[in-house]
Amino acid sequence: MAVAGMVLDKWGAVWSGLASLVFLWPMLQNHIPTGLRQWLTILADKLTTLFSPYLQITISEYGDHRFRRSDFFLAVEAYLSHACARRARRLKADLGRDAKNLQVSVDDHQEVTDDFRDAMLWWYPSNKPTRASVISFYPADDERRLYRLVFHRRHRDLVLDEYLPHVLAEGRAVTVRNRQRRLFTNNASNNWNPYRSGNGIWSHVPFEHPANFDTLAMDPDKKAAITDDLMAFKESKDYYVSVGKAWKRGYLLYGPPGTGKSTMIAAMANFLDYDVYDLELTAVKNNTELRKLYIETTGKSIIVIEDIDCSVDLTSKRKKASGDKKASSEGEDDNKPKLPTEEKDDGTKVTLSGLLNFIDGLWSACGGERIIIFTTNHKEKLDPALIRRGRMDVHIEMSYCRFEAFKVLAKNYLGVEKHELFGEIRQLLEETDVSPADVAENLMPMSKKKKKDPDACLAGLIEALNKAKEEAAAKAKEEAEAAAKAKEEEAEAKQKEAAEAKAKEAADAKEEDEGKANG
């Protein structure tokens, strides 16, 4: 007992001395020479390393970058905010520039713990004080924030091989879920300036279109097929790698105006949680600019070229014989930008070859998880090479409104799923070609009367459908009469031509007979 008491007294004195040293160290630092202070710090680190079983990893905010924050640091910040923040006692809240929801994260100098496969880990957010005497243009020099990860050395392999990749993947997923999705458009190349905000290759605004597949006016079976295809694409990264294809997919949306092509794009973006890049081809000077635009897009995005048949001339075929080229040059001029069909790029225009390579060439494999969408009102006018499978993998016809699509609109606009007028409306929709946009406009209860009476909206739709039916019948009758008249005129012209030919033949024969008689 006496020996034990002596040992306790000895260690008690040691711990008391260490506690006093820790308490007095901040004051002693001011009186210790710089060289000695650095030596003592190194010695303390060595002693800690020698006796402590714990290891430490530091993740800096900027790392090797001066202007851009480290992707790994941002992933760690998102991961801790999502997985560990509720266990911390001090938090901070902010609404990030690209975030759509309030972001709650762990405050600086607040320890949080994490458990990964029975391994306990400690995270310590901290920052280094600002150097007030130094003026710097680099954000990293003003204030450096960092995360320290502490763990037992027996978990070294687990942390390096599994835990840190897990934190990176989960943090990126959280960032994608929390970010404010954006709608991009390409700037004219003469305004490109990466050092000025808003003057880069792409400019953007928040994407806030409310369309989704539940409110999209389309046959339910067709919608289910589209959503299944989109989800299969989103979850097939490993499959695309295994078959040696770039992780992208092309969709061609075609149909008459007002059938919901743009709404379909918005519904796809909301379903997948992707950004949208609206590419305006008329602002692109050449193939090189087109490649630059593609490279500057990010993954998890939809690249859209709307009304591609109107943006540039893609209706002509590739270069054929010189006679065909000459004949085509004498054709009708529609006063719209022409897309050269020659393989050679003259440096001033986007060529068909450049557009094909943009969709399915080597440059299309730069990055992954992208969807490319073309829309057109006239599918038959596009070059077959542009819309073949492998480039435009899925062709979706956006047709006129039929009864199944009408039921979706009636539920969305009026909250009505069954009504006695549905039978008459169904018959009219089968007999009349009207776009979903026209049907929706007639269902919108804009007046005070319609706001309180869905019956008035449906009756108004029936009236509009009957009017459209009559107009279609009148137009068909006019077209039939015009066709009959044209056919009659053609027959008369043929008869006149035949009579003239016969008269000429008789005159020639008479002249020949007279010549023989005179001879």
Short mmCIF file of C-alpha atoms in Angstrom, two decimals:
data_model
loop_
_atom_site.label_atom_id
_atom_site.label_comp_id
_atom_site.label_asym_id
_atom_site.label_seq_id
_atom_site.Cartn_x
_atom_site.Cartn_y
_atom_site.Cartn_z
CA MET A 1 0.00 0.00 0.00
CA ALA A 2 2.87 2.33 0.81
CA VAL A 3 4.46 1.61 -2.59
CA ALA A 4 1.16 2.23 -4.35
CA GLY A 5 0.78 5.46 -2.51
CA MET A 6 4.24 6.57 -3.54
CA VAL A 7 3.48 5.73 -7.21
CA LEU A 8 0.26 7.67 -7.08
CA ASP A 9 1.96 10.63 -5.50
CA LYS A 10 4.68 10.48 -8.17
CA TRP A 11 2.22 10.41 -11.12
CA GLY A 12 0.07 13.00 -9.41
CA ALA A 13 3.01 15.34 -9.33
CA VAL A 14 3.72 14.63 -13.02
CA TRP A 15 0.14 15.36 -14.11
CA SER A 16 0.09 18.46 -11.92
CA GLY A 17 3.24 19.69 -13.61
CA LEU A 18 1.86 19.00 -17.08
CA ALA A 19 -1.37 20.82 -16.23
CA SER A 20 0.61 23.81 -15.01
CA LEU A 21 2.72 23.75 -18.19
CA VAL A 22 -0.39 23.70 -20.37
CA PHE A 23 -1.85 26.62 -18.42
CA LEU A 24 1.34 28.65 -18.52
CA TRP A 25 2.39 27.77 -22.10
CA PRO A 26 0.53 30.66 -23.81
CA MET A 27 2.30 33.14 -21.54
CA LEU A 28 5.67 31.42 -21.81
CA GLN A 29 5.54 31.57 -25.63
CA ASN A 30 6.02 35.33 -25.51
CA HIS A 31 9.33 34.93 -23.62
CA ILE A 32 10.81 31.91 -25.47
CA PRO A 33 13.00 32.55 -28.52
CA THR A 34 11.45 31.62 -31.85
CA GLY A 35 13.95 28.87 -32.63
CA LEU A 36 13.52 27.23 -29.22
CA ARG A 37 9.75 27.50 -29.50
CA GLN A 38 9.78 25.73 -32.88
CA TRP A 39 12.06 23.01 -31.48
CA LEU A 40 9.75 22.47 -28.51
CA THR A 41 6.75 22.26 -30.85
CA ILE A 42 8.49 19.64 -33.01
CA LEU A 43 9.49 17.72 -29.88
CA ALA A 44 5.91 17.78 -28.60
CA ASP A 45 4.65 16.48 -31.95
CA LYS A 46 7.19 13.65 -31.88
CA LEU A 47 6.25 12.69 -28.32
CA THR A 48 2.58 12.75 -29.27
CA THR A 49 3.27 10.56 -32.30
CA LEU A 50 5.35 8.18 -30.19
CA PHE A 51 2.85 7.64 -27.42
CA SER A 52 -0.52 8.39 -29.06
CA PRO A 53 -2.27 5.56 -30.98
CA TYR A 54 -4.29 8.09 -33.02
CA LEU A 55 -3.67 9.38 -36.54
CA GLN A 56 -4.83 12.61 -38.14
CA ILE A 57 -5.80 13.62 -41.70
CA THR A 58 -6.23 17.28 -42.67
CA ILE A 59 -8.54 18.41 -45.50
CA SER A 60 -7.88 22.03 -46.46
CA GLU A 61 -10.50 24.33 -47.95
CA TYR A 62 -8.43 25.31 -50.97
CA GLY A 63 -5.73 22.65 -51.11
CA ASP A 64 -3.51 23.29 -54.12
CA HIS A 65 -6.05 25.69 -55.65
CA ARG A 66 -5.99 29.41 -54.95
CA PHE A 67 -9.21 30.53 -56.62
CA ARG A 68 -11.42 27.44 -56.33
CA ARG A 69 -12.42 25.58 -53.20
CA SER A 70 -11.41 21.94 -52.95
CA ASP A 71 -14.07 19.52 -54.17
CA PHE A 72 -13.13 17.13 -51.38
CA PHE A 73 -13.51 19.85 -48.75
CA LEU A 74 -16.98 20.72 -50.08
CA ALA A 75 -17.93 17.04 -50.07
CA VAL A 76 -16.78 16.67 -46.44
CA GLU A 77 -18.74 19.79 -45.47
CA ALA A 78 -21.89 18.45 -47.12
CA TYR A 79 -21.41 14.99 -45.59
CA LEU A 80 -20.97 16.29 -42.04
CA SER A 81 -23.94 18.62 -42.42
CA HIS A 82 -26.11 15.71 -43.51
CA ALA A 83 -24.82 12.79 -41.44
CA CYS A 84 -23.29 14.28 -38.30
CA ALA A 85 -24.67 17.77 -37.72
CA ARG A 86 -27.52 16.58 -35.50
CA ARG A 87 -24.98 15.21 -33.01
CA ALA A 88 -23.15 18.56 -32.71
CA ARG A 89 -23.97 21.17 -30.08
CA ARG A 90 -22.96 24.24 -32.08
CA LEU A 91 -24.28 24.69 -35.61
CA LYS A 92 -24.37 27.43 -38.22
CA ALA A 93 -27.06 28.04 -40.84
CA ASP A 94 -26.79 29.71 -44.23
CA LEU A 95 -28.47 29.80 -47.62
CA GLY A 96 -25.76 29.06 -50.16
CA ARG A 97 -25.64 30.83 -53.51
CA ASP A 98 -26.53 27.66 -55.43
CA ALA A 99 -28.63 26.02 -52.73
CA LYS A 100 -32.40 25.74 -52.84
CA ASN A 101 -32.85 24.95 -49.12
CA LEU A 102 -31.45 26.27 -45.86
CA GLN A 103 -28.06 24.67 -45.15
CA VAL A 104 -27.16 23.73 -41.56
CA SER A 105 -23.51 22.81 -40.96
CA VAL A 106 -21.15 22.19 -38.07
CA ASP A 107 -19.66 25.30 -36.52
CA ASP A 108 -15.90 25.81 -36.35
CA HIS A 109 -14.03 24.18 -33.42
CA GLN A 110 -17.01 21.91 -32.74
CA GLU A 111 -16.13 18.23 -32.45
CA VAL A 112 -18.44 15.70 -34.11
CA THR A 113 -18.17 11.94 -34.12
CA ASP A 114 -18.95 9.38 -36.77
CA ASP A 115 -19.23 5.61 -36.64
CA PHE A 116 -18.23 3.60 -39.71
CA ARG A 117 -18.21 -0.18 -39.53
CA ASP A 118 -17.63 -0.15 -35.73
CA ALA A 119 -14.76 2.32 -36.11
CA MET A 120 -15.07 5.56 -34.14
CA LEU A 121 -13.89 8.70 -35.94
CA TRP A 122 -13.67 12.33 -34.83
CA TRP A 123 -14.03 15.39 -37.04
CA TYR A 124 -12.73 18.83 -35.99
CA PRO A 125 -13.72 21.84 -38.18
CA SER A 126 -11.37 24.76 -37.62
CA ASN A 127 -9.75 27.71 -39.33
CA LYS A 128 -6.48 29.58 -39.23
CA PRO A 129 -6.58 33.23 -38.14
CA THR A 130 -6.44 35.97 -40.75
CA ARG A 131 -3.06 37.54 -41.35
CA ALA A 132 -4.12 41.13 -40.73
CA SER A 133 -0.80 42.61 -41.83
CA VAL A 134 -0.90 41.03 -45.29
CA ILE A 135 -3.11 42.13 -48.18
CA SER A 136 -3.70 39.27 -50.62
CA PHE A 137 -5.73 38.74 -53.76
CA TYR A 138 -6.05 35.02 -53.00
CA PRO A 139 -8.98 33.89 -50.84
CA ALA A 140 -6.92 31.04 -49.40
CA ASP A 141 -4.44 33.54 -47.92
CA ASP A 142 -7.11 35.52 -46.11
CA GLU A 143 -8.64 32.71 -44.07
CA ARG A 144 -7.98 29.02 -44.36
CA ARG A 145 -10.66 26.66 -43.09
CA LEU A 146 -9.94 22.97 -42.70
CA TYR A 147 -11.26 19.71 -41.32
CA ARG A 148 -9.18 17.35 -39.18
CA LEU A 149 -10.12 13.69 -39.10
CA VAL A 150 -8.77 11.72 -36.10
CA PHE A 151 -8.94 7.93 -35.82
CA HIS A 152 -7.15 4.99 -34.24
CA ARG A 153 -4.20 3.73 -36.23
CA ARG A 154 -5.63 0.22 -36.43
CA HIS A 155 -8.33 1.69 -38.70
CA ARG A 156 -5.85 3.25 -41.15
CA ASP A 157 -6.67 0.96 -44.10
CA LEU A 158 -10.41 1.17 -43.44
CA VAL A 159 -10.34 4.98 -43.40
CA LEU A 160 -8.13 5.40 -46.47
CA ASP A 161 -9.66 2.66 -48.65
CA GLU A 162 -13.34 2.81 -47.68
CA TYR A 163 -14.35 5.62 -45.33
CA LEU A 164 -12.93 8.59 -47.24
CA PRO A 165 -14.32 7.38 -50.62
CA HIS A 166 -17.65 6.89 -48.83
CA VAL A 167 -17.54 10.46 -47.49
CA LEU A 168 -16.70 11.80 -50.97
CA ALA A 169 -19.54 9.92 -52.69
CA GLU A 170 -22.15 10.74 -50.04
CA GLY A 171 -21.08 14.38 -49.87
CA ARG A 172 -21.39 14.79 -53.62
CA ALA A 173 -24.82 13.15 -53.57
CA VAL A 174 -25.99 15.51 -50.82
CA THR A 175 -24.66 18.50 -52.77
CA VAL A 176 -26.59 17.43 -55.87
CA ARG A 177 -29.81 17.01 -53.88
CA ASN A 178 -29.46 20.39 -52.16
CA ARG A 179 -28.29 22.48 -55.09
CA GLN A 180 -30.48 24.94 -56.96
CA ARG A 181 -30.82 23.54 -60.46
CA ARG A 182 -29.99 25.95 -63.26
CA LEU A 183 -31.10 26.79 -66.78
CA PHE A 184 -28.13 27.71 -69.00
CA THR A 185 -27.90 29.45 -72.34
CA ASN A 186 -24.80 29.98 -74.47
CA ASN A 187 -23.37 33.48 -74.88
CA ALA A 188 -22.15 34.86 -78.19
CA SER A 189 -18.46 34.02 -78.56
CA ASN A 190 -17.40 37.67 -78.87
CA ASN A 191 -18.64 38.16 -75.28
CA TRP A 192 -16.76 35.23 -73.75
CA ASN A 193 -14.70 36.44 -70.78
CA PRO A 194 -14.00 33.89 -68.02
CA TYR A 195 -12.78 36.63 -65.65
CA ARG A 196 -16.04 38.57 -65.63
CA SER A 197 -19.12 37.24 -63.88
CA GLY A 198 -21.89 36.37 -66.32
CA ASN A 199 -19.64 36.66 -69.38
CA GLY A 200 -18.42 33.09 -69.59
CA ILE A 201 -19.32 30.56 -72.25
CA TRP A 202 -22.62 29.85 -70.50
CA SER A 203 -24.85 32.13 -68.44
CA HIS A 204 -27.59 30.79 -66.20
CA VAL A 205 -30.66 31.51 -64.12
CA PRO A 206 -32.38 29.29 -61.52
CA PHE A 207 -34.44 26.54 -63.13
CA GLU A 208 -37.88 26.72 -61.52
CA HIS A 209 -40.20 25.18 -64.12
CA PRO A 210 -42.98 23.31 -62.24
CA ALA A 211 -43.72 20.65 -64.89
CA ASN A 212 -43.59 17.00 -63.89
CA PHE A 213 -44.79 13.70 -65.29
CA ASP A 214 -47.83 13.64 -62.99
CA THR A 215 -49.18 16.81 -64.62
CA LEU A 216 -47.97 16.07 -68.16
CA ALA A 217 -50.88 15.56 -70.58
CA MET A 218 -49.96 12.23 -72.15
CA ASP A 219 -51.11 8.64 -72.23
CA PRO A 220 -50.14 6.99 -68.88
CA ASP A 221 -48.54 3.96 -70.55
CA LYS A 222 -46.37 6.19 -72.71
CA LYS A 223 -45.31 8.26 -69.70
CA ALA A 224 -44.42 5.11 -67.77
CA ALA A 225 -42.23 3.89 -70.64
CA ILE A 226 -40.38 7.24 -70.76
CA THR A 227 -39.77 7.41 -66.99
CA ASP A 228 -38.56 3.79 -66.96
CA ASP A 229 -36.08 4.59 -69.72
CA LEU A 230 -34.84 7.70 -67.90
CA MET A 231 -34.36 5.86 -64.62
CA ALA A 232 -32.57 2.99 -66.37
CA PHE A 233 -30.18 5.52 -67.93
CA LYS A 234 -29.51 7.26 -64.61
CA GLU A 235 -28.61 3.98 -62.89
CA SER A 236 -26.55 2.44 -65.71
CA LYS A 237 -23.10 4.00 -65.38
CA ASP A 238 -21.37 0.64 -64.92
CA TYR A 239 -23.32 -0.88 -67.81
CA TYR A 240 -22.26 1.87 -70.23
CA VAL A 241 -18.64 1.35 -69.18
CA SER A 242 -18.92 -2.42 -69.65
CA VAL A 243 -20.25 -2.09 -73.23
CA GLY A 244 -17.77 0.65 -74.15
CA LYS A 245 -20.25 3.50 -74.73
CA ALA A 246 -20.23 7.10 -73.53
CA TRP A 247 -22.70 7.61 -70.69
CA LYS A 248 -25.20 9.70 -72.64
CA ARG A 249 -28.58 9.24 -74.30
CA GLY A 250 -30.37 11.08 -77.09
CA TYR A 251 -34.09 11.89 -77.32
CA LEU A 252 -35.94 13.26 -80.34
CA LEU A 253 -39.23 15.00 -79.52
CA TYR A 254 -41.33 15.63 -82.60
CA GLY A 255 -44.87 16.66 -83.29
CA PRO A 256 -47.10 19.66 -84.11
CA PRO A 257 -46.76 22.95 -82.20
CA GLY A 258 -48.43 23.08 -78.80
CA THR A 259 -48.15 19.36 -78.09
CA GLY A 260 -45.89 19.80 -75.03
CA LYS A 261 -42.32 19.28 -76.25
CA SER A 262 -40.84 21.98 -74.01
CA THR A 263 -42.98 20.82 -71.10
CA MET A 264 -41.66 17.30 -71.61
CA ILE A 265 -38.08 18.60 -71.32
CA ALA A 266 -38.90 20.38 -68.06
CA ALA A 267 -40.58 17.25 -66.70
CA MET A 268 -37.48 15.18 -67.57
CA ALA A 269 -35.22 17.69 -65.79
CA ASN A 270 -37.38 17.67 -62.67
CA PHE A 271 -37.66 13.88 -62.71
CA LEU A 272 -33.89 13.35 -62.96
CA ASP A 273 -32.92 16.47 -60.97
CA TYR A 274 -30.66 17.62 -63.83
CA ASP A 275 -29.57 21.06 -65.02
CA VAL A 276 -30.72 22.19 -68.48
CA TYR A 277 -28.44 23.67 -71.16
CA ASP A 278 -30.48 25.42 -73.88
CA LEU A 279 -28.08 25.51 -76.84
CA GLU A 280 -28.80 28.23 -79.41
CA LEU A 281 -27.07 27.06 -82.59
CA THR A 282 -27.43 30.37 -84.41
CA ALA A 283 -25.05 31.94 -81.85
CA VAL A 284 -22.33 29.34 -82.54
CA LYS A 285 -19.84 30.34 -85.25
CA ASN A 286 -18.08 27.05 -85.99
CA ASN A 287 -17.40 23.49 -84.91
CA THR A 288 -14.62 24.53 -82.53
CA GLU A 289 -16.99 26.72 -80.54
CA LEU A 290 -19.50 23.88 -80.47
CA ARG A 291 -16.92 21.55 -78.90
CA LYS A 292 -15.97 24.21 -76.32
CA LEU A 293 -19.60 24.59 -75.35
CA TYR A 294 -19.96 20.85 -74.85
CA ILE A 295 -16.79 20.59 -72.75
CA GLU A 296 -18.05 23.35 -70.43
CA THR A 297 -21.27 21.48 -69.63
CA THR A 298 -21.40 19.43 -66.44
CA GLY A 299 -22.64 15.94 -65.71
CA LYS A 300 -26.24 15.39 -64.63
CA SER A 301 -27.47 17.73 -67.33
CA ILE A 302 -29.80 17.89 -70.32
CA ILE A 303 -28.50 19.61 -73.46
CA VAL A 304 -31.39 20.90 -75.57
CA ILE A 305 -31.57 22.15 -79.16
CA GLU A 306 -35.17 23.24 -79.71
CA ASP A 307 -36.73 23.49 -83.18
CA ILE A 308 -33.56 22.20 -84.78
CA ASP A 309 -35.15 22.32 -88.22
CA CYS A 310 -35.60 26.09 -87.81
CA SER A 311 -32.24 26.91 -86.18
CA VAL A 312 -30.15 25.84 -89.15
CA ASP A 313 -30.80 24.02 -92.42
CA LEU A 314 -30.48 20.30 -91.73
CA THR A 315 -32.93 19.24 -94.40
CA SER A 316 -30.48 18.66 -97.24
CA LYS A 317 -28.47 15.51 -97.69
CA ARG A 318 -24.71 15.16 -97.74
CA LYS A 319 -22.75 16.30 -100.78
CA LYS A 320 -23.69 14.25 -103.83
CA ALA A 321 -22.93 14.60 -107.48
CA SER A 322 -22.22 18.07 -108.84
CA GLY A 323 -25.47 17.97 -110.80
CA ASP A 324 -27.48 17.38 -107.63
CA LYS A 325 -25.61 20.20 -105.94
CA LYS A 326 -26.37 22.54 -108.84
CA ALA A 327 -30.02 21.57 -108.80
CA SER A 328 -30.28 22.15 -105.07
CA SER A 329 -28.69 25.60 -105.42
CA GLU A 330 -31.53 26.58 -107.74
CA GLY A 331 -34.15 25.57 -105.17
CA GLU A 332 -36.30 27.76 -103.02
CA ASP A 333 -34.49 30.15 -100.69
CA ASP A 334 -36.23 30.26 -97.29
CA ASN A 335 -34.03 33.04 -95.84
CA LYS A 336 -32.84 31.02 -92.85
CA PRO A 337 -29.24 30.18 -91.82
CA LYS A 338 -27.83 27.38 -93.95
CA LEU A 339 -25.81 24.52 -92.51
CA PRO A 340 -23.16 23.51 -95.09
CA THR A 341 -23.33 19.86 -96.08
CA GLU A 342 -19.67 19.67 -97.10
CA GLU A 343 -17.34 17.84 -94.75
CA LYS A 344 -14.86 20.74 -94.77
CA ASP A 345 -15.28 23.39 -92.09
CA ASP A 346 -14.76 26.85 -93.53
CA GLY A 347 -14.23 28.33 -90.05
CA THR A 348 -17.37 30.46 -90.08
CA LYS A 349 -20.26 27.97 -89.74
CA VAL A 350 -21.31 24.85 -87.89
CA THR A 351 -21.32 21.93 -90.30
CA LEU A 352 -23.46 18.85 -90.30
CA SER A 353 -20.33 16.81 -89.66
CA GLY A 354 -19.51 18.97 -86.62
CA LEU A 355 -23.00 18.54 -85.23
CA LEU A 356 -22.86 14.76 -85.71
CA ASN A 357 -19.53 14.61 -83.88
CA PHE A 358 -20.99 16.80 -81.14
CA ILE A 359 -23.68 14.20 -80.55
CA ASP A 360 -21.82 10.95 -81.08
CA GLY A 361 -18.14 11.62 -81.80
CA LEU A 362 -15.02 11.40 -79.66
CA TRP A 363 -15.78 14.70 -77.93
CA SER A 364 -19.16 13.41 -76.77
CA ALA A 365 -17.33 11.08 -74.35
CA CYS A 366 -15.81 14.03 -72.44
CA GLY A 367 -17.80 13.68 -69.23
CA GLY A 368 -20.81 11.53 -68.53
CA GLU A 369 -24.45 11.40 -67.45
CA ARG A 370 -25.72 13.75 -70.12
CA ILE A 371 -28.94 13.67 -72.11
CA ILE A 372 -29.15 15.36 -75.52
CA ILE A 373 -32.61 16.37 -76.75
CA PHE A 374 -33.68 17.67 -80.17
CA THR A 375 -37.17 19.00 -80.81
CA THR A 376 -38.75 19.53 -84.21
CA ASN A 377 -42.15 20.03 -85.79
CA HIS A 378 -41.07 18.22 -88.96
CA LYS A 379 -39.13 15.02 -88.33
CA GLU A 380 -39.20 14.09 -92.01
CA LYS A 381 -37.09 17.14 -92.91
CA LEU A 382 -34.09 16.13 -90.80
CA ASP A 383 -31.10 14.27 -92.19
CA PRO A 384 -31.45 10.55 -91.33
CA ALA A 385 -27.85 10.46 -90.08
CA LEU A 386 -28.72 13.07 -87.45
CA ILE A 387 -31.58 11.13 -85.87
CA ARG A 388 -30.49 7.54 -86.30
CA ARG A 389 -30.40 5.19 -83.30
CA GLY A 390 -27.21 5.71 -81.37
CA ARG A 391 -27.52 9.47 -81.75
CA MET A 392 -31.18 9.99 -81.03
CA ASP A 393 -31.83 6.71 -79.20
CA VAL A 394 -35.47 7.37 -78.34
CA HIS A 395 -38.00 9.00 -80.66
CA ILE A 396 -41.03 10.38 -78.82
CA GLU A 397 -44.01 11.58 -80.82
CA MET A 398 -45.84 14.41 -79.10
CA SER A 399 -49.28 14.01 -80.64
CA TYR A 400 -52.62 15.78 -80.46
CA CYS A 401 -54.68 15.60 -77.30
CA ARG A 402 -56.72 12.44 -76.88
CA PHE A 403 -59.01 11.36 -74.06
CA GLU A 404 -56.34 9.91 -71.74
CA ALA A 405 -54.34 13.12 -71.94
CA PHE A 406 -57.52 15.15 -71.46
CA LYS A 407 -58.28 13.34 -68.19
CA VAL A 408 -54.90 14.43 -66.84
CA LEU A 409 -55.63 18.03 -67.79
CA ALA A 410 -59.14 17.91 -66.28
CA LYS A 411 -57.70 16.64 -63.00
CA ASN A 412 -54.92 19.23 -62.97
CA TYR A 413 -57.01 22.27 -63.90
CA LEU A 414 -60.43 21.45 -62.48
CA GLY A 415 -59.86 18.68 -59.96
CA VAL A 416 -62.42 16.58 -61.84
CA GLU A 417 -61.85 12.87 -62.57
CA LYS A 418 -65.37 11.91 -63.71
CA HIS A 419 -68.12 13.95 -65.31
CA GLU A 420 -71.22 13.39 -67.40
CA LEU A 421 -69.74 15.46 -70.25
CA PHE A 422 -66.66 13.24 -70.56
CA GLY A 423 -68.38 10.95 -73.06
CA GLU A 424 -69.14 13.75 -75.50
CA ILE A 425 -65.65 15.20 -75.04
CA ARG A 426 -64.08 11.81 -75.73
CA GLN A 427 -65.94 11.47 -79.02
CA LEU A 428 -65.01 14.99 -80.10
CA LEU A 429 -61.32 14.46 -79.24
CA GLU A 430 -61.23 11.31 -81.37
CA GLU A 431 -62.71 13.23 -84.32
CA THR A 432 -60.74 16.50 -83.95
CA ASP A 433 -57.02 17.24 -83.88
CA VAL A 434 -56.37 19.80 -81.13
CA SER A 435 -53.19 20.33 -79.17
CA PRO A 436 -53.00 19.85 -75.39
CA ALA A 437 -52.18 23.57 -75.13
CA ASP A 438 -55.52 24.47 -76.75
CA VAL A 439 -57.42 22.08 -74.48
CA ALA A 440 -55.65 23.41 -71.37
CA GLU A 441 -56.45 27.00 -72.33
CA ASN A 442 -60.16 26.16 -72.47
CA LEU A 443 -60.00 24.42 -69.09
CA MET A 444 -58.32 27.28 -67.25
CA PRO A 445 -60.97 28.90 -64.99
CA MET A 446 -59.87 32.49 -65.58
CA SER A 447 -63.24 34.18 -65.17
CA LYS A 448 -65.13 34.41 -61.87
CA LYS A 449 -67.90 32.27 -63.28
CA LYS A 450 -65.60 29.46 -64.34
CA LYS A 451 -63.68 29.52 -61.06
CA LYS A 452 -66.78 28.31 -59.28
CA ASP A 453 -68.22 26.07 -61.96
CA PRO A 454 -66.20 23.29 -63.66
CA ASP A 455 -69.30 22.52 -65.71
CA ALA A 456 -68.87 25.87 -67.48
CA CYS A 457 -65.25 25.03 -68.32
CA LEU A 458 -66.17 21.64 -69.79
CA ALA A 459 -69.09 23.15 -71.70
CA GLY A 460 -66.75 25.81 -73.07
CA LEU A 461 -64.33 23.08 -74.16
CA ILE A 462 -67.11 21.24 -75.98
CA GLU A 463 -68.03 24.44 -77.76
CA ALA A 464 -64.40 25.01 -78.75
CA LEU A 465 -64.05 21.41 -79.97
CA ASN A 466 -67.18 21.66 -82.07
CA LYS A 467 -65.89 24.91 -83.59
CA ALA A 468 -62.53 23.30 -84.31
CA LYS A 469 -64.32 20.33 -85.86
CA GLU A 470 -66.35 22.61 -88.12
CA GLU A 471 -63.26 24.58 -89.11
CA ALA A 472 -61.39 21.36 -89.87
CA ALA A 473 -64.31 20.12 -91.98
CA ALA A 474 -64.50 23.44 -93.85
CA LYS A 475 -60.76 23.39 -94.42
CA ALA A 476 -60.91 19.80 -95.65
CA LYS A 477 -63.75 20.72 -97.98
CA GLU A 478 -61.76 23.67 -99.34
CA GLU A 479 -58.74 21.48 -99.83
CA ALA A 480 -60.83 18.85 -101.58
CA GLU A 481 -62.41 21.45 -103.84
CA ALA A 482 -59.01 22.97 -104.56
CA ALA A 483 -57.61 19.52 -105.34
CA ALA A 484 -60.56 18.74 -107.62
CA LYS A 485 -60.19 22.08 -109.35
CA ALA A 486 -56.46 21.54 -109.75
CA LYS A 487 -57.12 18.08 -111.15
CA GLU A 488 -59.71 19.48 -113.54
CA GLU A 489 -57.33 22.23 -114.65
CA GLU A 490 -54.60 19.68 -115.11
CA ALA A 491 -56.92 17.54 -117.24
CA GLU A 492 -57.91 20.55 -119.32
CA ALA A 493 -54.27 21.49 -119.73
CA LYS A 494 -53.46 17.99 -120.88
CA GLN A 495 -56.36 18.02 -123.34
CA LYS A 496 -55.26 21.40 -124.66
CA GLU A 497 -51.68 20.19 -124.94
CA ALA A 498 -52.82 17.06 -126.76
CA ALA A 499 -54.98 19.12 -129.14
CA GLU A 500 -52.09 21.49 -129.84
CA ALA A 501 -49.77 18.57 -130.44
CA LYS A 502 -52.30 16.98 -132.81
CA ALA A 503 -52.78 20.25 -134.68
CA LYS A 504 -49.04 20.70 -134.98
CA GLU A 505 -48.67 17.16 -136.25
CA ALA A 506 -51.37 17.78 -138.88
CA ALA A 507 -49.71 21.04 -139.93
CA ASP A 508 -46.35 19.32 -140.24
CA ALA A 509 -47.89 16.54 -142.32
CA LYS A 510 -49.61 19.07 -144.58
CA GLU A 511 -46.41 21.01 -145.07
CA GLU A 512 -44.58 17.83 -145.95
CA ASP A 513 -47.24 16.88 -148.54
CA GLU A 514 -47.04 20.32 -150.12
CA GLY A 515 -43.30 20.04 -150.34
CA LYS A 516 -43.52 16.74 -152.12
CA ALA A 517 -46.11 18.16 -154.60
CA ASN A 518 -43.94 21.13 -155.42
CA GLY A 519 -40.95 18.90 -155.85
#
